[in-house]
PDB file of C-alpha atoms in Angstrom:
ATOM      1  CA  UNK A   1    -109.474  11.049  84.721  1.00 33.00           C
ATOM      2  CA  UNK A   2    -109.681   8.312  82.088  1.00 31.00           C
ATOM      3  CA  UNK A   3    -111.210   4.851  82.163  1.00 37.00           C
ATOM      4  CA  UNK A   4    -108.541   2.186  82.662  1.00 37.00           C
ATOM      5  CA  UNK A   5    -110.675  -0.107  80.511  1.00 43.00           C
ATOM      6  CA  UNK A   6    -109.589   1.926  77.473  1.00 41.00           C
ATOM      7  CA  UNK A   7    -106.040   2.035  76.082  1.00 37.00           C
ATOM      8  CA  UNK A   8    -103.446   2.103  77.524  1.00 42.00           C
ATOM      9  CA  UNK A   9    -104.949   0.211  80.491  1.00 44.00           C
ATOM     10  CA  UNK A  10    -105.377  -3.543  80.713  1.00 46.00           C
ATOM     11  CA  UNK A  11    -108.733  -4.717  79.420  1.00 45.00           C
ATOM     12  CA  UNK A  12    -110.650  -7.828  78.458  1.00 42.00           C
ATOM     13  CA  UNK A  13    -111.765  -7.853  74.812  1.00 32.00           C
ATOM     14  CA  UNK A  14    -115.270  -9.242  74.473  1.00 31.00           C
ATOM     15  CA  UNK A  15    -114.597  -9.928  70.793  1.00 34.00           C
ATOM     16  CA  UNK A  16    -111.083 -10.330  69.447  1.00 38.00           C
ATOM     17  CA  UNK A  17    -109.956  -9.718  65.889  1.00 35.00           C
ATOM     18  CA  UNK A  18    -107.456 -12.568  66.197  1.00 39.00           C
ATOM     19  CA  UNK A  19    -106.830 -15.390  68.611  1.00 46.00           C
ATOM     20  CA  UNK A  20    -104.602 -14.630  71.559  1.00 48.00           C
ATOM     21  CA  UNK A  21    -102.058 -17.122  70.236  1.00 48.00           C
ATOM     22  CA  UNK A  22    -101.320 -15.184  67.032  1.00 54.00           C
ATOM     23  CA  UNK A  23     -97.829 -13.739  66.738  1.00 59.00           C
ATOM     24  CA  UNK A  24     -96.287 -16.440  68.934  1.00 60.00           C
ATOM     25  CA  UNK A  25     -92.993 -18.165  68.160  1.00 58.00           C
ATOM     26  CA  UNK A  26     -93.554 -21.183  65.848  1.00 56.00           C
ATOM     27  CA  UNK A  27     -92.676 -23.769  68.504  1.00 51.00           C
ATOM     28  CA  UNK A  28     -95.313 -22.482  70.929  1.00 54.00           C
ATOM     29  CA  UNK A  29     -97.835 -21.921  68.149  1.00 56.00           C
ATOM     30  CA  UNK A  30     -97.449 -25.569  67.094  1.00 54.00           C
ATOM     31  CA  UNK A  31     -98.171 -26.704  70.648  1.00 53.00           C
ATOM     32  CA  UNK A  32    -101.316 -24.563  70.823  1.00 54.00           C
ATOM     33  CA  UNK A  33    -102.505 -25.693  67.389  1.00 59.00           C
ATOM     34  CA  UNK A  34    -102.087 -29.323  68.382  1.00 56.00           C
ATOM     35  CA  UNK A  35    -104.013 -28.754  71.596  1.00 53.00           C
ATOM     36  CA  UNK A  36    -106.806 -26.980  69.742  1.00 57.00           C
ATOM     37  CA  UNK A  37    -107.058 -29.867  67.258  1.00 57.00           C
ATOM     38  CA  UNK A  38    -107.223 -32.333  70.130  1.00 55.00           C
ATOM     39  CA  UNK A  39    -110.234 -30.513  71.550  1.00 56.00           C
ATOM     40  CA  UNK A  40    -112.349 -31.955  68.748  1.00 55.00           C
ATOM     41  CA  UNK A  41    -115.846 -30.705  68.018  1.00 53.00           C
ATOM     42  CA  UNK A  42    -118.153 -28.822  70.353  1.00 54.00           C
ATOM     43  CA  UNK A  43    -120.928 -31.423  70.601  1.00 50.00           C
ATOM     44  CA  UNK A  44    -122.211 -31.908  74.123  1.00 54.00           C
ATOM     45  CA  UNK A  45    -120.651 -28.747  75.534  1.00 57.00           C
ATOM     46  CA  UNK A  46    -122.855 -26.433  77.611  1.00 61.00           C
ATOM     47  CA  UNK A  47    -124.011 -23.332  75.789  1.00 60.00           C
ATOM     48  CA  UNK A  48    -121.743 -20.359  76.424  1.00 64.00           C
ATOM     49  CA  UNK A  49    -118.929 -22.485  77.859  1.00 73.00           C
ATOM     50  CA  UNK A  50    -115.820 -20.341  78.317  1.00 82.00           C
ATOM     51  CA  UNK A  51    -112.716 -21.526  76.498  1.00 84.00           C
ATOM     52  CA  UNK A  52    -109.006 -21.011  76.819  1.00 88.00           C
ATOM     53  CA  UNK A  53    -108.098 -18.170  74.478  1.00 86.00           C
ATOM     54  CA  UNK A  54    -104.889 -19.960  73.532  1.00 83.00           C
ATOM     55  CA  UNK A  55    -105.920 -23.565  72.782  1.00 83.00           C
ATOM     56  CA  UNK A  56    -109.748 -23.601  73.091  1.00 82.00           C
ATOM     57  CA  UNK A  57    -109.826 -25.946  76.092  1.00 85.00           C
ATOM     58  CA  UNK A  58    -113.078 -25.589  78.039  1.00 86.00           C
ATOM     59  CA  UNK A  59    -112.426 -23.642  81.230  1.00 86.00           C
ATOM     60  CA  UNK A  60    -113.867 -23.987  84.669  1.00 77.00           C
ATOM     61  CA  UNK A  61    -115.159 -20.977  86.567  1.00 75.00           C
ATOM     62  CA  UNK A  62    -111.709 -20.485  88.101  1.00 78.00           C
ATOM     63  CA  UNK A  63    -108.752 -20.299  85.749  1.00 85.00           C
ATOM     64  CA  UNK A  64    -105.560 -18.356  85.051  1.00 89.00           C
ATOM     65  CA  UNK A  65    -104.874 -15.276  82.965  1.00 92.00           C
ATOM     66  CA  UNK A  66    -102.068 -14.169  80.680  1.00 92.00           C
ATOM     67  CA  UNK A  67    -101.297 -10.533  79.871  1.00 91.00           C
ATOM     68  CA  UNK A  68    -100.845  -9.676  76.188  1.00 89.00           C
ATOM     69  CA  UNK A  69     -98.431  -6.759  76.481  1.00 88.00           C
ATOM     70  CA  UNK A  70     -98.871  -5.750  72.849  1.00 86.00           C
ATOM     71  CA  UNK A  71    -102.648  -5.371  73.082  1.00 86.00           C
ATOM     72  CA  UNK A  72    -102.717  -4.453  76.787  1.00 85.00           C
ATOM     73  CA  UNK A  73    -105.319  -7.138  77.404  1.00 87.00           C
ATOM     74  CA  UNK A  74    -105.956 -10.148  79.619  1.00 88.00           C
ATOM     75  CA  UNK A  75    -106.553 -13.595  78.082  1.00 89.00           C
ATOM     76  CA  UNK A  76    -108.259 -16.452  79.932  1.00 90.00           C
ATOM     77  CA  UNK A  77    -106.136 -19.609  79.811  1.00 90.00           C
ATOM     78  CA  UNK A  78    -106.196 -23.235  80.838  1.00 90.00           C
ATOM     79  CA  UNK A  79    -103.531 -24.460  83.233  1.00 89.00           C
ATOM     80  CA  UNK A  80    -101.323 -25.972  80.512  1.00 88.00           C
ATOM     81  CA  UNK A  81    -101.237 -22.762  78.459  1.00 88.00           C
ATOM     82  CA  UNK A  82    -100.776 -20.641  81.560  1.00 91.00           C
ATOM     83  CA  UNK A  83     -97.614 -22.550  82.431  1.00 90.00           C
ATOM     84  CA  UNK A  84     -96.125 -21.816  78.983  1.00 87.00           C
ATOM     85  CA  UNK A  85     -95.772 -18.153  79.925  1.00 88.00           C
ATOM     86  CA  UNK A  86     -94.565 -18.313  83.525  1.00 87.00           C
ATOM     87  CA  UNK A  87     -90.858 -17.975  82.719  1.00 81.00           C
ATOM     88  CA  UNK A  88     -89.093 -14.743  81.802  1.00 77.00           C
ATOM     89  CA  UNK A  89     -89.012 -13.988  78.073  1.00 73.00           C
ATOM     90  CA  UNK A  90     -91.629 -16.567  77.055  1.00 71.00           C
ATOM     91  CA  UNK A  91     -93.045 -15.950  73.571  1.00 68.00           C
ATOM     92  CA  UNK A  92     -90.479 -13.226  73.002  1.00 75.00           C
ATOM     93  CA  UNK A  93     -91.760 -11.363  76.045  1.00 79.00           C
ATOM     94  CA  UNK A  94     -95.137 -10.532  74.510  1.00 84.00           C
ATOM     95  CA  UNK A  95     -97.155 -12.667  76.930  1.00 88.00           C
ATOM     96  CA  UNK A  96     -96.762 -12.922  80.699  1.00 91.00           C
ATOM     97  CA  UNK A  97     -98.669 -15.188  83.061  1.00 93.00           C
ATOM     98  CA  UNK A  98    -100.354 -13.326  85.893  1.00 94.00           C
ATOM     99  CA  UNK A  99     -98.895 -14.639  89.178  1.00 93.00           C
ATOM    100  CA  UNK A 100    -101.131 -16.420  91.659  1.00 90.00           C
ATOM    101  CA  UNK A 101     -99.576 -15.290  94.934  1.00 93.00           C
ATOM    102  CA  UNK A 102    -100.629 -12.613  97.433  1.00 96.00           C
ATOM    103  CA  UNK A 103     -98.071 -10.923  99.696  1.00 96.00           C
ATOM    104  CA  UNK A 104     -98.153  -8.445 102.531  1.00 95.00           C
ATOM    105  CA  UNK A 105     -95.575  -6.857 104.810  1.00 93.00           C
ATOM    106  CA  UNK A 106     -97.244  -6.455 108.217  1.00 88.00           C
ATOM    107  CA  UNK A 107     -94.072  -5.151 109.823  1.00 87.00           C
ATOM    108  CA  UNK A 108     -94.026  -2.061 107.577  1.00 88.00           C
ATOM    109  CA  UNK A 109     -97.550  -0.568 107.452  1.00 87.00           C
ATOM    110  CA  UNK A 110     -98.282   2.607 105.547  1.00 90.00           C
ATOM    111  CA  UNK A 111     -98.881   5.710 107.660  1.00 89.00           C
ATOM    112  CA  UNK A 112    -101.336   8.570 107.269  1.00 89.00           C
ATOM    113  CA  UNK A 113     -98.469  10.732 106.039  1.00 91.00           C
ATOM    114  CA  UNK A 114     -97.569   8.135 103.391  1.00 92.00           C
ATOM    115  CA  UNK A 115    -101.118   7.972 102.050  1.00 91.00           C
ATOM    116  CA  UNK A 116    -101.507  11.730 102.077  1.00 91.00           C
ATOM    117  CA  UNK A 117     -98.261  12.032 100.122  1.00 92.00           C
ATOM    118  CA  UNK A 118     -99.780   9.990  97.293  1.00 91.00           C
ATOM    119  CA  UNK A 119    -102.769  12.386  97.179  1.00 89.00           C
ATOM    120  CA  UNK A 120    -105.258   9.656  96.273  1.00 89.00           C
ATOM    121  CA  UNK A 121    -108.803  11.077  96.586  1.00 84.00           C
ATOM    122  CA  UNK A 122    -110.461   7.767  97.617  1.00 87.00           C
ATOM    123  CA  UNK A 123    -110.053   5.239 100.428  1.00 88.00           C
ATOM    124  CA  UNK A 124    -109.202   2.289  98.199  1.00 90.00           C
ATOM    125  CA  UNK A 125    -106.897   2.143  95.180  1.00 93.00           C
ATOM    126  CA  UNK A 126    -104.595  -0.129  93.225  1.00 95.00           C
ATOM    127  CA  UNK A 127    -101.291   0.616  91.523  1.00 96.00           C
ATOM    128  CA  UNK A 128     -99.525  -1.232  88.720  1.00 95.00           C
ATOM    129  CA  UNK A 129     -96.517  -0.545  86.524  1.00 94.00           C
ATOM    130  CA  UNK A 130     -97.561  -0.078  82.887  1.00 93.00           C
ATOM    131  CA  UNK A 131     -94.490  -0.951  80.800  1.00 91.00           C
ATOM    132  CA  UNK A 132     -95.972   0.697  77.688  1.00 90.00           C
ATOM    133  CA  UNK A 133     -96.175   4.024  79.545  1.00 91.00           C
ATOM    134  CA  UNK A 134     -93.032   3.319  81.590  1.00 93.00           C
ATOM    135  CA  UNK A 135     -94.694   4.486  84.790  1.00 93.00           C
ATOM    136  CA  UNK A 136     -96.913   3.416  87.651  1.00 95.00           C
ATOM    137  CA  UNK A 137    -100.643   3.920  87.106  1.00 94.00           C
ATOM    138  CA  UNK A 138    -103.152   4.395  89.929  1.00 94.00           C
ATOM    139  CA  UNK A 139    -106.775   3.375  89.651  1.00 92.00           C
ATOM    140  CA  UNK A 140    -109.833   2.744  91.797  1.00 88.00           C
ATOM    141  CA  UNK A 141    -113.305   1.163  91.423  1.00 86.00           C
ATOM    142  CA  UNK A 142    -116.237   3.393  90.544  1.00 84.00           C
ATOM    143  CA  UNK A 143    -119.799   3.004  89.252  1.00 84.00           C
ATOM    144  CA  UNK A 144    -118.380   3.306  85.718  1.00 83.00           C
ATOM    145  CA  UNK A 145    -115.641   0.707  86.192  1.00 83.00           C
ATOM    146  CA  UNK A 146    -111.926   1.209  86.756  1.00 83.00           C
ATOM    147  CA  UNK A 147    -111.048   4.896  86.920  1.00 85.00           C
ATOM    148  CA  UNK A 148    -107.520   6.255  86.661  1.00 88.00           C
ATOM    149  CA  UNK A 149    -106.358   9.040  88.937  1.00 86.00           C
ATOM    150  CA  UNK A 150    -103.277  11.207  88.671  1.00 86.00           C
ATOM    151  CA  UNK A 151    -100.361   9.871  90.693  1.00 91.00           C
ATOM    152  CA  UNK A 152     -97.450  11.841  92.085  1.00 92.00           C
ATOM    153  CA  UNK A 153     -94.689   9.651  90.632  1.00 94.00           C
ATOM    154  CA  UNK A 154     -91.962  11.239  92.735  1.00 95.00           C
ATOM    155  CA  UNK A 155     -93.945  10.433  95.881  1.00 95.00           C
ATOM    156  CA  UNK A 156     -94.475   6.866  94.681  1.00 95.00           C
ATOM    157  CA  UNK A 157     -90.746   6.431  94.038  1.00 95.00           C
ATOM    158  CA  UNK A 158     -89.951   7.647  97.549  1.00 95.00           C
ATOM    159  CA  UNK A 159     -92.407   5.209  99.109  1.00 95.00           C
ATOM    160  CA  UNK A 160     -91.263   2.327  96.901  1.00 95.00           C
ATOM    161  CA  UNK A 161     -87.709   2.911  98.106  1.00 94.00           C
ATOM    162  CA  UNK A 162     -88.878   2.872 101.737  1.00 94.00           C
ATOM    163  CA  UNK A 163     -91.349  -0.020 101.544  1.00 94.00           C
ATOM    164  CA  UNK A 164     -90.041  -3.318 100.093  1.00 94.00           C
ATOM    165  CA  UNK A 165     -93.560  -4.522  99.259  1.00 95.00           C
ATOM    166  CA  UNK A 166     -94.084  -1.580  96.889  1.00 95.00           C
ATOM    167  CA  UNK A 167     -90.613  -2.007  95.422  1.00 93.00           C
ATOM    168  CA  UNK A 168     -91.256  -5.694  94.663  1.00 94.00           C
ATOM    169  CA  UNK A 169     -94.046  -4.892  92.169  1.00 94.00           C
ATOM    170  CA  UNK A 170     -93.601  -6.816  88.899  1.00 94.00           C
ATOM    171  CA  UNK A 171     -94.516  -4.816  85.753  1.00 93.00           C
ATOM    172  CA  UNK A 172     -97.916  -5.366  84.128  1.00 94.00           C
ATOM    173  CA  UNK A 173     -98.935  -8.513  86.025  1.00 94.00           C
ATOM    174  CA  UNK A 174     -99.011  -7.457  89.682  1.00 96.00           C
ATOM    175  CA  UNK A 175    -100.644  -4.617  91.578  1.00 96.00           C
ATOM    176  CA  UNK A 176    -100.342  -2.970  94.962  1.00 97.00           C
ATOM    177  CA  UNK A 177    -103.804  -2.882  96.512  1.00 97.00           C
ATOM    178  CA  UNK A 178    -104.408  -0.437  99.369  1.00 95.00           C
ATOM    179  CA  UNK A 179    -107.539  -0.184 101.474  1.00 93.00           C
ATOM    180  CA  UNK A 180    -107.849   2.587 104.058  1.00 88.00           C
ATOM    181  CA  UNK A 181    -110.327   1.751 106.803  1.00 79.00           C
ATOM    182  CA  UNK A 182    -111.470   3.910 109.710  1.00 70.00           C
ATOM    183  CA  UNK A 183    -111.103   2.354 113.153  1.00 59.00           C
ATOM    184  CA  UNK A 184    -112.657   4.778 115.569  1.00 53.00           C
ATOM    185  CA  UNK A 185    -110.336   7.773 115.810  1.00 51.00           C
ATOM    186  CA  UNK A 186    -107.538   5.993 113.902  1.00 58.00           C
ATOM    187  CA  UNK A 187    -107.125   4.772 110.352  1.00 69.00           C
ATOM    188  CA  UNK A 188    -105.691   1.453 109.236  1.00 82.00           C
ATOM    189  CA  UNK A 189    -104.051   0.754 105.893  1.00 89.00           C
ATOM    190  CA  UNK A 190    -104.197  -2.746 104.467  1.00 92.00           C
ATOM    191  CA  UNK A 191    -101.597  -3.174 101.725  1.00 95.00           C
ATOM    192  CA  UNK A 192    -101.243  -6.256  99.532  1.00 96.00           C
ATOM    193  CA  UNK A 193     -99.218  -7.237  96.483  1.00 97.00           C
ATOM    194  CA  UNK A 194    -101.748  -9.120  94.351  1.00 97.00           C
ATOM    195  CA  UNK A 195    -102.353 -10.433  90.812  1.00 96.00           C
ATOM    196  CA  UNK A 196    -103.474  -7.559  88.591  1.00 94.00           C
ATOM    197  CA  UNK A 197    -106.422  -9.547  87.223  1.00 92.00           C
ATOM    198  CA  UNK A 198    -107.950  -9.635  90.702  1.00 94.00           C
ATOM    199  CA  UNK A 199    -108.140  -5.836  90.708  1.00 93.00           C
ATOM    200  CA  UNK A 200    -110.204  -5.885  87.543  1.00 88.00           C
ATOM    201  CA  UNK A 201    -112.341  -8.745  88.808  1.00 90.00           C
ATOM    202  CA  UNK A 202    -113.171  -6.664  91.885  1.00 93.00           C
ATOM    203  CA  UNK A 203    -113.824  -3.577  89.744  1.00 91.00           C
ATOM    204  CA  UNK A 204    -116.293  -5.537  87.602  1.00 90.00           C
ATOM    205  CA  UNK A 205    -118.122  -6.996  90.581  1.00 91.00           C
ATOM    206  CA  UNK A 206    -118.429  -3.643  92.335  1.00 91.00           C
ATOM    207  CA  UNK A 207    -119.655  -2.008  89.142  1.00 89.00           C
ATOM    208  CA  UNK A 208    -122.490  -4.541  88.869  1.00 90.00           C
ATOM    209  CA  UNK A 209    -123.500  -4.159  92.506  1.00 89.00           C
ATOM    210  CA  UNK A 210    -122.931  -0.414  92.941  1.00 89.00           C
ATOM    211  CA  UNK A 211    -125.888   1.576  94.250  1.00 87.00           C
ATOM    212  CA  UNK A 212    -126.146   5.177  95.344  1.00 82.00           C
ATOM    213  CA  UNK A 213    -123.285   7.493  96.175  1.00 79.00           C
ATOM    214  CA  UNK A 214    -121.130   5.167  98.287  1.00 79.00           C
ATOM    215  CA  UNK A 215    -121.764   1.855  96.525  1.00 82.00           C
ATOM    216  CA  UNK A 216    -124.419   0.496  98.852  1.00 85.00           C
ATOM    217  CA  UNK A 217    -124.618  -2.593 101.066  1.00 90.00           C
ATOM    218  CA  UNK A 218    -124.058  -5.172  98.314  1.00 92.00           C
ATOM    219  CA  UNK A 219    -120.896  -3.500  97.060  1.00 90.00           C
ATOM    220  CA  UNK A 220    -119.561  -3.148 100.604  1.00 90.00           C
ATOM    221  CA  UNK A 221    -120.249  -6.827 101.255  1.00 93.00           C
ATOM    222  CA  UNK A 222    -118.431  -7.784  98.039  1.00 93.00           C
ATOM    223  CA  UNK A 223    -115.424  -5.705  99.064  1.00 92.00           C
ATOM    224  CA  UNK A 224    -115.420  -7.279 102.539  1.00 93.00           C
ATOM    225  CA  UNK A 225    -115.416 -10.756 100.987  1.00 95.00           C
ATOM    226  CA  UNK A 226    -112.565  -9.771  98.662  1.00 95.00           C
ATOM    227  CA  UNK A 227    -110.485  -8.409 101.551  1.00 94.00           C
ATOM    228  CA  UNK A 228    -111.139 -11.501 103.683  1.00 95.00           C
ATOM    229  CA  UNK A 229    -109.833 -13.638 100.814  1.00 95.00           C
ATOM    230  CA  UNK A 230    -106.657 -11.558 100.535  1.00 95.00           C
ATOM    231  CA  UNK A 231    -106.038 -11.794 104.280  1.00 94.00           C
ATOM    232  CA  UNK A 232    -106.353 -15.577 104.212  1.00 95.00           C
ATOM    233  CA  UNK A 233    -104.033 -15.997 101.243  1.00 95.00           C
ATOM    234  CA  UNK A 234    -101.398 -13.364 102.007  1.00 95.00           C
ATOM    235  CA  UNK A 235     -97.925 -14.515 103.027  1.00 95.00           C
ATOM    236  CA  UNK A 236     -95.135 -12.231 104.263  1.00 94.00           C
ATOM    237  CA  UNK A 237     -92.703 -10.887 101.712  1.00 90.00           C
ATOM    238  CA  UNK A 238     -89.724 -12.975 102.745  1.00 73.00           C
ATOM    239  CA  UNK A 239     -86.025 -12.421 103.323  1.00 50.00           C
ATOM    240  CA  UNK A 240     -83.683  -9.473 103.606  1.00 36.00           C
ATOM    241  CA  UNK A 241     -83.342  -9.277  99.800  1.00 39.00           C
ATOM    242  CA  UNK A 242     -86.577  -8.195  98.202  1.00 44.00           C
ATOM    243  CA  UNK A 243     -87.779  -8.866  94.700  1.00 46.00           C
ATOM    244  CA  UNK A 244     -88.565 -12.044  92.725  1.00 44.00           C
ATOM    245  CA  UNK A 245     -85.511 -13.959  94.002  1.00 45.00           C
ATOM    246  CA  UNK A 246     -86.528 -13.417  97.617  1.00 44.00           C
ATOM    247  CA  UNK A 247     -90.182 -14.326  97.268  1.00 45.00           C
ATOM    248  CA  UNK A 248     -91.670 -17.713  98.113  1.00 42.00           C
ATOM    249  CA  UNK A 249     -92.584 -19.821  95.090  1.00 39.00           C
ATOM    250  CA  UNK A 250     -96.084 -19.667  93.607  1.00 39.00           C
ATOM    251  CA  UNK A 251     -98.711 -21.521  95.554  1.00 37.00           C
ATOM    252  CA  UNK A 252    -100.021 -23.706  92.740  1.00 37.00           C
ATOM    253  CA  UNK A 253    -103.409 -24.677  94.259  1.00 36.00           C
ATOM    254  CA  UNK A 254    -104.486 -21.019  94.391  1.00 39.00           C
ATOM    255  CA  UNK A 255    -105.339 -21.004  90.706  1.00 37.00           C
ATOM    256  CA  UNK A 256    -108.091 -23.512  91.322  1.00 37.00           C
ATOM    257  CA  UNK A 257    -109.350 -21.596  94.336  1.00 39.00           C
ATOM    258  CA  UNK A 258    -109.774 -18.238  92.613  1.00 42.00           C
TER     259      UNK A 258
END
């Protein structure tokens, strides 16, 4: 097993060698440069204020993210910069905005046989398509952060063909999140299509709160809060045709709620 925080997984760079905007088409780079210049000096800003990694706008606690496919990293962005990368092929395809929506498909729950076919050794995992590797990657939270586990790709392909929610996964920016919970003698599988950055946010929070062998009470409470949020936000994957054209549009207020 390898840490998803290291290449080729998505990761947040604490220190970058170059700004996230480098390597962009001139037209977009000019927009970002103008925005950065308009920010002015830093006088009066709170110490340690987080900034947009594209234009240097000061960010609130809740903000959007853009995936840098070349570096396999996530960049924090203001709303204006986020919107620059929401359409297909923006910036030559190097950057992609992480969607804000959460979907589920309550009419097609996973079964015990489905989960066993994937051979995942834990009760909770997330799956995303890594375009650099050209395959789906499976990971799960652990005391050391995000940990990758080996995935039976043939089994995944079979399930993705049978379950529209799995087949609707957009490369690099979305993840399938599965939580297996015991309910007496039965087991229940909660499955969501979520923004990939939320997986790593959960991983980071659980890592900070993890205690003992099973994570402890604080980590379990954090997971329960995360799942409650997904349940509130999730909307059914719509229509008889599945994929981006069949999905509801992004729910714009969610960015401010995250």
